[in-house]
């Protein structure tokens, strides 16, 4: 894919590096000549000095042939202008970094296909680390209506040695939840398990559940700090507030 990135900030440069490693062609636009020089010489991508909301500069950067645009400028108003111009030039995928939540609706109206609030993502990660220290990672989907949890299976856990089907049929397993990923050991690839997949000691699972069932899922896994063994009473806790 041909990707145009607006803004050679640390985020923009990291995005350029990652996307280049994935095999994409990258053009980055920034007013800072030193940042553009760094992008060319250190990262190996095309860099165009100038404003990412200047039509002449965008044309030089190849906006008309771009498959995707990432607007990661420091100001929401500038990002909004870049989204609008990208839509005007017929770009299919327009990703924008949002700082102020008030811009969410204008971004959608302007044609952004993906709106990423980096501030809210950071807040969500910090809150999750405080609220659920037992969870390796947690992601919100559909404005917090669905949660995907990464959980390490502790030693002597109740589910060790059982199949995914057996776990799902256990009446204590949160209703409507699914185990969608399994990694037997850190050096092995993550797989999509089937019903016969056996859960091993020290392995990792990805589970999808609803926000109000997160605590129940953790307790079922035996990951809470108090006694949450198979004989313990497990009650759903209060629902989490969804974070976009």
CSV table of N, CA and C in Angstrom, one decimal, residues 21-179:
chain,number,residue,atom,x,y,z
A,21,UNK,N,8.5,-1.6,7.5
A,21,UNK,CA,8.9,-3.0,7.8
A,21,UNK,C,7.9,-4.0,7.4
A,22,UNK,N,6.6,-3.6,7.3
A,22,UNK,CA,5.6,-4.5,6.9
A,22,UNK,C,5.4,-4.5,5.3
A,23,UNK,N,6.3,-3.7,4.7
A,23,UNK,CA,6.3,-3.8,3.2
A,23,UNK,C,5.5,-2.7,2.5
A,24,UNK,N,5.1,-1.7,3.2
A,24,UNK,CA,4.3,-0.6,2.6
A,24,UNK,C,5.3,0.5,2.1
A,25,UNK,N,4.8,1.3,1.2
A,25,UNK,CA,5.5,2.4,0.7
A,25,UNK,C,5.1,3.7,1.4
A,26,UNK,N,6.0,4.4,2.0
A,26,UNK,CA,5.6,5.5,2.9
A,26,UNK,C,6.1,6.8,2.4
A,27,UNK,N,5.2,7.8,2.5
A,27,UNK,CA,5.6,9.2,2.2
A,27,UNK,C,5.1,10.0,3.4
A,28,UNK,N,6.0,10.7,4.1
A,28,UNK,CA,5.7,11.5,5.3
A,28,UNK,C,5.9,13.0,5.0
A,29,UNK,N,5.0,13.8,5.6
A,29,UNK,CA,4.9,15.2,5.3
A,29,UNK,C,5.0,16.0,6.6
A,30,UNK,N,6.0,16.9,6.7
A,30,UNK,CA,6.1,17.7,7.9
A,30,UNK,C,6.8,19.0,7.6
A,31,UNK,N,6.5,20.0,8.4
A,31,UNK,CA,7.2,21.4,8.1
A,31,UNK,C,8.6,21.4,8.7
A,32,UNK,N,9.0,20.5,9.5
A,32,UNK,CA,10.3,20.5,10.1
A,32,UNK,C,11.3,19.8,9.2
A,33,UNK,N,12.3,20.6,8.7
A,33,UNK,CA,13.3,20.0,7.8
A,33,UNK,C,14.1,18.9,8.4
A,34,UNK,N,14.5,19.1,9.7
A,34,UNK,CA,15.3,18.1,10.4
A,34,UNK,C,14.6,16.8,10.5
A,35,UNK,N,13.3,16.9,10.8
A,35,UNK,CA,12.5,15.7,11.0
A,35,UNK,C,12.4,14.9,9.6
A,36,UNK,N,12.2,15.7,8.6
A,36,UNK,CA,12.1,15.1,7.2
A,36,UNK,C,13.5,14.4,6.9
A,37,UNK,N,14.6,15.1,7.2
A,37,UNK,CA,15.9,14.6,6.9
A,37,UNK,C,16.1,13.2,7.7
A,38,UNK,N,15.6,13.2,9.0
A,38,UNK,CA,15.7,12.0,9.8
A,38,UNK,C,14.9,10.9,9.1
A,39,UNK,N,13.7,11.2,8.6
A,39,UNK,CA,12.9,10.2,8.0
A,39,UNK,C,13.5,9.6,6.8
A,40,UNK,N,14.2,10.4,6.0
A,40,UNK,CA,14.8,9.9,4.8
A,40,UNK,C,16.1,9.1,5.1
A,41,UNK,N,17.0,9.7,6.0
A,41,UNK,CA,18.3,9.1,6.2
A,41,UNK,C,18.3,7.9,7.2
A,42,UNK,N,17.5,8.1,8.2
A,42,UNK,CA,17.5,7.1,9.3
A,42,UNK,C,16.4,6.0,9.1
A,43,UNK,N,15.3,6.3,8.6
A,43,UNK,CA,14.2,5.4,8.4
A,43,UNK,C,14.2,4.8,7.0
A,44,UNK,N,14.4,5.7,6.0
A,44,UNK,CA,14.5,5.2,4.6
A,44,UNK,C,13.1,5.4,3.9
A,45,UNK,N,12.3,6.4,4.3
A,45,UNK,CA,11.1,6.6,3.6
A,45,UNK,C,11.2,8.0,2.9
A,46,UNK,N,10.2,8.2,2.0
A,46,UNK,CA,10.2,9.5,1.4
A,46,UNK,C,9.6,10.5,2.4
A,47,UNK,N,10.2,11.7,2.3
A,47,UNK,CA,9.7,12.8,3.2
A,47,UNK,C,9.6,14.1,2.4
A,48,UNK,N,8.5,14.8,2.6
A,48,UNK,CA,8.3,16.0,1.9
A,48,UNK,C,8.1,17.2,2.9
A,49,UNK,N,9.0,18.2,2.7
A,49,UNK,CA,9.0,19.3,3.7
A,49,UNK,C,7.9,20.3,3.3
A,50,UNK,N,7.0,20.6,4.2
A,50,UNK,CA,5.9,21.5,4.0
A,50,UNK,C,4.7,21.1,4.8
A,51,UNK,N,3.6,21.9,4.6
A,51,UNK,CA,2.4,21.7,5.4
A,51,UNK,C,1.6,20.5,4.8
A,52,UNK,N,1.1,19.6,5.7
A,52,UNK,CA,0.3,18.5,5.3
A,52,UNK,C,-1.1,18.9,4.9
A,53,UNK,N,-1.4,20.2,5.0
A,53,UNK,CA,-2.7,20.7,4.6
A,53,UNK,C,-2.6,21.6,3.4
A,54,UNK,N,-1.4,21.6,2.8
A,54,UNK,CA,-1.1,22.4,1.6
A,54,UNK,C,-1.3,21.5,0.4
A,55,UNK,N,-2.2,21.8,-0.5
A,55,UNK,CA,-2.6,21.0,-1.6
A,55,UNK,C,-1.4,20.7,-2.5
A,56,UNK,N,-0.5,21.7,-2.7
A,56,UNK,CA,0.7,21.5,-3.6
A,56,UNK,C,1.6,20.4,-3.0
A,57,UNK,N,1.8,20.5,-1.6
A,57,UNK,CA,2.7,19.6,-0.9
A,57,UNK,C,2.1,18.2,-1.0
A,58,UNK,N,0.8,18.1,-0.7
A,58,UNK,CA,0.1,16.8,-0.8
A,58,UNK,C,0.2,16.2,-2.1
A,59,UNK,N,0.1,17.0,-3.2
A,59,UNK,CA,0.2,16.4,-4.5
A,59,UNK,C,1.6,15.9,-4.8
A,60,UNK,N,2.6,16.6,-4.3
A,60,UNK,CA,4.0,16.1,-4.4
A,60,UNK,C,4.2,14.8,-3.7
A,61,UNK,N,3.5,14.7,-2.5
A,61,UNK,CA,3.7,13.5,-1.7
A,61,UNK,C,2.9,12.3,-2.3
A,62,UNK,N,2.1,12.5,-3.3
A,62,UNK,CA,1.4,11.4,-4.0
A,62,UNK,C,0.0,11.1,-3.4
A,63,UNK,N,-0.7,12.2,-2.9
A,63,UNK,CA,-2.0,12.0,-2.3
A,63,UNK,C,-3.0,11.3,-3.3
A,64,UNK,N,-2.9,11.6,-4.5
A,64,UNK,CA,-3.8,11.0,-5.5
A,64,UNK,C,-3.7,9.5,-5.7
A,65,UNK,N,-2.5,9.0,-5.4
A,65,UNK,CA,-2.3,7.5,-5.6
A,65,UNK,C,-2.3,6.8,-4.2
A,66,UNK,N,-2.5,7.6,-3.1
A,66,UNK,CA,-2.4,7.0,-1.8
A,66,UNK,C,-3.6,6.0,-1.6
A,67,UNK,N,-3.2,4.8,-1.0
A,67,UNK,CA,-4.3,3.9,-0.6
A,67,UNK,C,-4.8,4.2,0.8
A,68,UNK,N,-3.9,4.9,1.6
A,68,UNK,CA,-4.3,5.3,3.0
A,68,UNK,C,-3.6,6.5,3.4
A,69,UNK,N,-4.2,7.3,4.2
A,69,UNK,CA,-3.6,8.5,4.8
A,69,UNK,C,-3.7,8.4,6.3
A,70,UNK,N,-2.7,8.8,7.0
A,70,UNK,CA,-2.7,8.9,8.5
A,70,UNK,C,-2.4,10.3,8.9
A,71,UNK,N,-3.4,11.0,9.5
A,71,UNK,CA,-3.3,12.3,9.9
A,71,UNK,C,-2.9,12.3,11.4
A,72,UNK,N,-1.6,12.6,11.6
A,72,UNK,CA,-1.1,12.5,13.0
A,72,UNK,C,-0.4,13.8,13.4
A,73,UNK,N,-1.0,14.9,12.9
A,73,UNK,CA,-0.5,16.3,13.2
A,73,UNK,C,-0.8,16.6,14.7
A,74,UNK,N,-0.1,17.7,15.2
A,74,UNK,CA,-0.2,18.1,16.6
A,74,UNK,C,-1.5,18.7,16.9
A,75,UNK,N,-2.3,19.2,15.9
A,75,UNK,CA,-3.5,20.0,16.2
A,75,UNK,C,-4.7,19.3,15.5
A,76,UNK,N,-5.8,19.2,16.2
A,76,UNK,CA,-7.0,18.6,15.7
A,76,UNK,C,-7.5,19.3,14.5
A,77,UNK,N,-7.5,20.7,14.5
A,77,UNK,CA,-8.0,21.5,13.4
A,77,UNK,C,-7.2,21.2,12.1
A,78,UNK,N,-5.9,21.0,12.2
A,78,UNK,CA,-5.1,20.7,11.1
A,78,UNK,C,-5.4,19.2,10.6
A,79,UNK,N,-5.5,18.3,11.6
A,79,UNK,CA,-5.9,17.0,11.2
A,79,UNK,C,-7.2,16.9,10.4
A,80,UNK,N,-8.2,17.7,10.9
A,80,UNK,CA,-9.5,17.8,10.3
A,80,UNK,C,-9.3,18.3,8.8
A,81,UNK,N,-8.5,19.3,8.6
A,81,UNK,CA,-8.3,19.8,7.2
A,81,UNK,C,-7.6,18.7,6.4
A,82,UNK,N,-6.7,17.9,6.9
A,82,UNK,CA,-6.0,16.9,6.2
A,82,UNK,C,-7.0,15.8,5.8
A,83,UNK,N,-7.9,15.4,6.8
A,83,UNK,CA,-8.9,14.4,6.5
A,83,UNK,C,-9.8,14.9,5.4
A,84,UNK,N,-10.2,16.1,5.4
A,84,UNK,CA,-11.1,16.7,4.4
A,84,UNK,C,-10.4,16.6,3.0
A,85,UNK,N,-9.2,17.0,2.9
A,85,UNK,CA,-8.5,17.0,1.7
A,85,UNK,C,-8.2,15.6,1.2
A,86,UNK,N,-8.0,14.7,2.1
A,86,UNK,CA,-7.8,13.3,1.7
A,86,UNK,C,-9.0,12.7,1.1
A,87,UNK,N,-10.2,13.0,1.7
A,87,UNK,CA,-11.5,12.6,1.2
A,87,UNK,C,-11.7,13.2,-0.2
A,88,UNK,N,-11.3,14.5,-0.3
A,88,UNK,CA,-11.5,15.1,-1.6
A,88,UNK,C,-10.7,14.4,-2.7
A,89,UNK,N,-9.5,13.9,-2.4
A,89,UNK,CA,-8.7,13.3,-3.4
A,89,UNK,C,-9.0,11.8,-3.5
A,90,UNK,N,-10.0,11.3,-2.9
A,90,UNK,CA,-10.5,10.0,-3.1
A,90,UNK,C,-9.7,8.9,-2.4
A,91,UNK,N,-9.1,9.2,-1.3
A,91,UNK,CA,-8.4,8.2,-0.5
A,91,UNK,C,-9.4,7.3,0.2
A,92,UNK,N,-9.2,6.0,0.1
A,92,UNK,CA,-10.1,5.0,0.7
A,92,UNK,C,-10.0,4.9,2.2
A,93,UNK,N,-8.8,4.8,2.7
A,93,UNK,CA,-8.6,4.7,4.2
A,93,UNK,C,-8.0,5.9,4.8
A,94,UNK,N,-8.7,6.6,5.7
A,94,UNK,CA,-8.3,7.8,6.3
A,94,UNK,C,-8.3,7.6,7.8
A,95,UNK,N,-7.1,7.5,8.4
A,95,UNK,CA,-6.9,7.3,9.8
A,95,UNK,C,-6.5,8.6,10.4
A,96,UNK,N,-7.1,9.0,11.5
A,96,UNK,CA,-6.8,10.3,12.2
A,96,UNK,C,-6.5,10.1,13.7
A,97,UNK,N,-5.5,10.8,14.2
A,97,UNK,CA,-5.2,10.8,15.6
A,97,UNK,C,-6.0,11.9,16.2
A,98,UNK,N,-6.9,11.6,17.2
A,98,UNK,CA,-7.7,12.6,17.8
A,98,UNK,C,-7.2,13.0,19.2
A,99,UNK,N,-7.1,14.3,19.5
A,99,UNK,CA,-6.7,14.7,20.8
A,99,UNK,C,-7.9,15.2,21.6
A,100,UNK,N,-8.8,16.0,21.0
A,100,UNK,CA,-10.0,16.5,21.6
A,100,UNK,C,-11.2,15.7,21.2
A,101,UNK,N,-11.9,15.1,22.1
A,101,UNK,CA,-13.0,14.3,21.8
A,101,UNK,C,-14.1,15.0,21.0
A,102,UNK,N,-14.2,16.4,21.2
A,102,UNK,CA,-15.2,17.2,20.5
A,102,UNK,C,-15.0,17.1,19.0
A,103,UNK,N,-13.9,16.6,18.5
A,103,UNK,CA,-13.7,16.5,17.1
A,103,UNK,C,-14.1,15.2,16.5
A,104,UNK,N,-14.6,14.3,17.3
A,104,UNK,CA,-15.0,13.0,16.8
A,104,UNK,C,-16.1,13.1,15.7
A,105,UNK,N,-17.2,13.9,16.0
A,105,UNK,CA,-18.2,14.0,15.0
A,105,UNK,C,-17.7,14.7,13.7
A,106,UNK,N,-17.0,15.8,13.8
A,106,UNK,CA,-16.5,16.5,12.6
A,106,UNK,C,-15.5,15.6,11.8
A,107,UNK,N,-14.7,14.8,12.5
A,107,UNK,CA,-13.9,13.8,11.8
A,107,UNK,C,-14.7,12.9,10.9
A,108,UNK,N,-15.8,12.3,11.5
A,108,UNK,CA,-16.6,11.4,10.8
A,108,UNK,C,-17.3,12.1,9.6
A,109,UNK,N,-17.8,13.3,9.8
A,109,UNK,CA,-18.4,14.0,8.7
A,109,UNK,C,-17.4,14.3,7.6
A,110,UNK,N,-16.2,14.6,8.0
A,110,UNK,CA,-15.2,14.9,7.0
A,110,UNK,C,-14.7,13.7,6.2
A,111,UNK,N,-15.0,12.5,6.7
A,111,UNK,CA,-14.7,11.3,5.9
A,111,UNK,C,-13.7,10.3,6.6
A,112,UNK,N,-13.3,10.6,7.8
A,112,UNK,CA,-12.3,9.7,8.5
A,112,UNK,C,-12.9,8.3,8.6
A,113,UNK,N,-12.1,7.3,8.3
A,113,UNK,CA,-12.6,5.9,8.4
A,113,UNK,C,-12.3,5.3,9.7
A,114,UNK,N,-11.2,5.8,10.4
A,114,UNK,CA,-10.8,5.3,11.7
A,114,UNK,C,-10.3,6.6,12.5
A,115,UNK,N,-10.9,6.7,13.7
A,115,UNK,CA,-10.5,7.8,14.6
A,115,UNK,C,-9.9,7.2,15.9
A,116,UNK,N,-8.6,7.5,16.1
A,116,UNK,CA,-7.8,7.0,17.2
A,116,UNK,C,-7.6,8.0,18.2
A,117,UNK,N,-8.1,7.9,19.4
A,117,UNK,CA,-7.9,8.8,20.5
A,117,UNK,C,-6.7,8.2,21.4
A,118,UNK,N,-5.5,8.7,21.1
A,118,UNK,CA,-4.3,8.2,21.8
A,118,UNK,C,-4.4,8.5,23.3
A,119,UNK,N,-5.0,9.6,23.7
A,119,UNK,CA,-5.1,10.0,25.1
A,119,UNK,C,-6.0,9.0,25.8
A,120,UNK,N,-7.2,8.7,25.2
A,120,UNK,CA,-8.1,7.7,25.8
A,120,UNK,C,-7.6,6.3,25.9
A,121,UNK,N,-6.8,6.0,24.8
A,121,UNK,CA,-6.2,4.6,24.8
A,121,UNK,C,-5.2,4.5,26.0
A,122,UNK,N,-4.4,5.6,26.2
A,122,UNK,CA,-3.5,5.5,27.3
A,122,UNK,C,-4.2,5.5,28.7
A,123,UNK,N,-5.3,6.3,28.8
A,123,UNK,CA,-6.0,6.3,30.1
A,123,UNK,C,-6.6,4.9,30.3
A,124,UNK,N,-7.2,4.3,29.3
A,124,UNK,CA,-7.8,3.0,29.4
A,124,UNK,C,-6.8,1.9,29.8
A,125,UNK,N,-5.6,2.0,29.3
A,125,UNK,CA,-4.5,1.0,29.6
A,125,UNK,C,-4.1,1.2,31.1
A,126,UNK,N,-4.0,2.4,31.6
A,126,UNK,CA,-3.6,2.7,32.9
A,126,UNK,C,-4.7,2.3,33.9
A,127,UNK,N,-6.0,2.6,33.6
A,127,UNK,CA,-7.1,2.2,34.4
A,127,UNK,C,-7.2,0.7,34.5
A,128,UNK,N,-7.0,0.0,33.4
A,128,UNK,CA,-7.0,-1.5,33.4
A,128,UNK,C,-5.9,-2.1,34.2
A,129,UNK,N,-4.7,-1.5,34.2
A,129,UNK,CA,-3.6,-2.0,35.0
A,129,UNK,C,-3.9,-1.8,36.5
A,130,UNK,N,-4.6,-0.8,36.8
A,130,UNK,CA,-5.0,-0.6,38.2
A,130,UNK,C,-6.1,-1.5,38.7
A,131,UNK,N,-7.1,-1.6,37.8
A,131,UNK,CA,-8.4,-2.3,38.1
A,131,UNK,C,-8.2,-3.8,38.0
A,132,UNK,N,-7.4,-4.2,37.0
A,132,UNK,CA,-7.2,-5.7,36.7
A,132,UNK,C,-5.7,-6.0,36.6
A,133,UNK,N,-5.0,-5.9,37.6
A,133,UNK,CA,-3.5,-6.2,37.5
A,133,UNK,C,-3.2,-7.6,37.0
A,134,UNK,N,-4.2,-8.5,37.2
A,134,UNK,CA,-4.0,-9.9,36.8
A,134,UNK,C,-4.0,-10.1,35.2
A,135,UNK,N,-4.6,-9.2,34.5
A,135,UNK,CA,-4.8,-9.3,33.1
A,135,UNK,C,-3.6,-8.7,32.4
A,136,UNK,N,-3.0,-9.6,31.5
A,136,UNK,CA,-1.8,-9.1,30.7
A,136,UNK,C,-2.1,-8.0,29.8
A,137,UNK,N,-3.3,-8.0,29.2
A,137,UNK,CA,-3.6,-6.9,28.3
A,137,UNK,C,-5.2,-7.0,28.1
A,138,UNK,N,-5.7,-5.8,27.8
A,138,UNK,CA,-7.2,-5.8,27.6
A,138,UNK,C,-7.5,-4.7,26.5
A,139,UNK,N,-8.4,-5.1,25.6
A,139,UNK,CA,-8.8,-4.2,24.5
A,139,UNK,C,-10.3,-4.0,24.5
A,140,UNK,N,-10.7,-2.8,24.2
A,140,UNK,CA,-12.1,-2.5,24.1
A,140,UNK,C,-12.6,-2.4,22.6
A,141,UNK,N,-13.7,-3.0,22.4
A,141,UNK,CA,-14.3,-2.9,21.0
A,141,UNK,C,-15.7,-2.4,21.1
A,142,UNK,N,-16.2,-1.8,20.0
A,142,UNK,CA,-17.5,-1.3,19.9
A,142,UNK,C,-17.9,-0.4,21.1
A,143,UNK,N,-17.1,0.7,21.3
A,143,UNK,CA,-17.3,1.6,22.3
A,143,UNK,C,-17.4,1.0,23.7
A,144,UNK,N,-16.6,0.0,23.9
A,144,UNK,CA,-16.6,-0.7,25.2
A,144,UNK,C,-17.7,-1.7,25.5
A,145,UNK,N,-18.4,-2.1,24.4
A,145,UNK,CA,-19.4,-3.2,24.5
A,145,UNK,C,-18.8,-4.6,24.6
A,146,UNK,N,-17.6,-4.7,24.1
A,146,UNK,CA,-16.9,-6.0,24.1
A,146,UNK,C,-15.5,-5.9,24.6
A,147,UNK,N,-15.0,-6.8,25.4
A,147,UNK,CA,-13.7,-6.8,25.9
A,147,UNK,C,-12.9,-8.0,25.4
A,148,UNK,N,-11.7,-7.9,25.0
A,148,UNK,CA,-10.8,-9.0,24.7
A,148,UNK,C,-9.7,-9.0,25.7
A,149,UNK,N,-9.5,-10.1,26.5
A,149,UNK,CA,-8.5,-10.2,27.5
A,149,UNK,C,-7.4,-11.1,27.2
A,150,UNK,N,-6.2,-10.8,27.5
A,150,UNK,CA,-5.1,-11.7,27.4
A,150,UNK,C,-4.7,-12.2,28.8
A,151,UNK,N,-4.9,-13.5,29.1
A,151,UNK,CA,-4.7,-14.0,30.4
A,151,UNK,C,-3.7,-15.1,30.4
A,152,UNK,N,-2.8,-15.1,31.3
A,152,UNK,CA,-1.8,-16.2,31.5
A,152,UNK,C,-2.5,-17.2,32.5
A,153,UNK,N,-2.4,-18.5,32.1
A,153,UNK,CA,-3.0,-19.5,33.0
A,153,UNK,C,-2.0,-19.8,34.1
A,154,UNK,N,-2.3,-19.6,35.4
A,154,UNK,CA,-1.4,-19.8,36.5
A,154,UNK,C,-1.1,-21.3,36.7
A,155,UNK,N,-0.1,-21.5,37.5
A,155,UNK,CA,0.2,-22.9,37.9
A,155,UNK,C,-0.9,-23.5,38.7
A,156,UNK,N,-1.2,-24.7,38.5
A,156,UNK,CA,-2.2,-25.4,39.3
A,156,UNK,C,-3.6,-24.8,39.1
A,157,UNK,N,-3.8,-24.1,38.0
A,157,UNK,CA,-5.1,-23.5,37.7
A,157,UNK,C,-6.1,-24.6,37.5
A,158,UNK,N,-7.4,-24.4,37.8
A,158,UNK,CA,-8.5,-25.3,37.7
A,158,UNK,C,-8.6,-25.8,36.2
A,159,UNK,N,-8.3,-25.0,35.2
A,159,UNK,CA,-8.6,-25.4,33.8
A,159,UNK,C,-7.4,-26.0,33.2
A,160,UNK,N,-6.2,-26.1,33.9
A,160,UNK,CA,-5.0,-26.8,33.3
A,160,UNK,C,-5.4,-28.3,33.0
A,161,UNK,N,-5.0,-28.7,31.8
A,161,UNK,CA,-5.3,-30.1,31.4
A,161,UNK,C,-6.7,-30.3,30.8
A,162,UNK,N,-7.5,-29.3,30.8
A,162,UNK,CA,-8.9,-29.4,30.3
A,162,UNK,C,-8.9,-28.9,28.9
A,163,UNK,N,-9.9,-29.3,28.1
A,163,UNK,CA,-10.0,-28.8,26.7
A,163,UNK,C,-10.8,-27.5,26.7
A,164,UNK,N,-10.7,-26.8,25.6
A,164,UNK,CA,-11.5,-25.6,25.5
A,164,UNK,C,-13.0,-25.9,25.6
A,165,UNK,N,-13.4,-27.0,25.0
A,165,UNK,CA,-14.8,-27.4,25.1
A,165,UNK,C,-15.3,-27.6,26.5
A,166,UNK,N,-14.4,-28.3,27.3
A,166,UNK,CA,-14.8,-28.6,28.7
A,166,UNK,C,-14.9,-27.3,29.5
A,167,UNK,N,-14.0,-26.4,29.2
A,167,UNK,CA,-14.0,-25.1,29.9
A,167,UNK,C,-15.3,-24.3,29.6
A,168,UNK,N,-15.6,-24.3,28.3
A,168,UNK,CA,-16.8,-23.5,27.8
A,168,UNK,C,-18.1,-24.1,28.4
A,169,UNK,N,-18.1,-25.4,28.6
A,169,UNK,CA,-19.3,-26.0,29.1
A,169,UNK,C,-19.4,-26.0,30.7
A,170,UNK,N,-18.4,-25.5,31.3
A,170,UNK,CA,-18.4,-25.4,32.8
A,170,UNK,C,-19.5,-24.3,33.2
A,171,UNK,N,-20.4,-24.6,34.1
A,171,UNK,CA,-21.4,-23.6,34.4
A,171,UNK,C,-20.8,-22.3,35.0
A,172,UNK,N,-19.6,-22.4,35.5
A,172,UNK,CA,-19.0,-21.2,36.1
A,172,UNK,C,-18.3,-20.3,35.1
A,173,UNK,N,-18.1,-20.8,33.9
A,173,UNK,CA,-17.5,-20.0,32.8
A,173,UNK,C,-18.5,-19.0,32.4
A,174,UNK,N,-18.1,-17.7,32.3
A,174,UNK,CA,-19.1,-16.6,32.0
A,174,UNK,C,-19.9,-16.9,30.7
A,175,UNK,N,-21.2,-16.8,30.8
A,175,UNK,CA,-22.1,-17.1,29.7
A,175,UNK,C,-21.8,-16.1,28.5
A,176,UNK,N,-21.8,-16.7,27.3
A,176,UNK,CA,-21.6,-15.8,26.2
A,176,UNK,C,-20.1,-15.5,25.9
A,177,UNK,N,-19.2,-15.9,26.7
A,177,UNK,CA,-17.8,-15.6,26.5
A,177,UNK,C,-17.2,-16.7,25.7
A,178,UNK,N,-16.0,-16.4,25.0
A,178,UNK,CA,-15.4,-17.3,24.1
A,178,UNK,C,-13.8,-17.3,24.3
A,179,UNK,N,-13.2,-18.4,24.2
A,179,UNK,CA,-11.7,-18.4,24.1
A,179,UNK,C,-11.4,-18.4,22.6
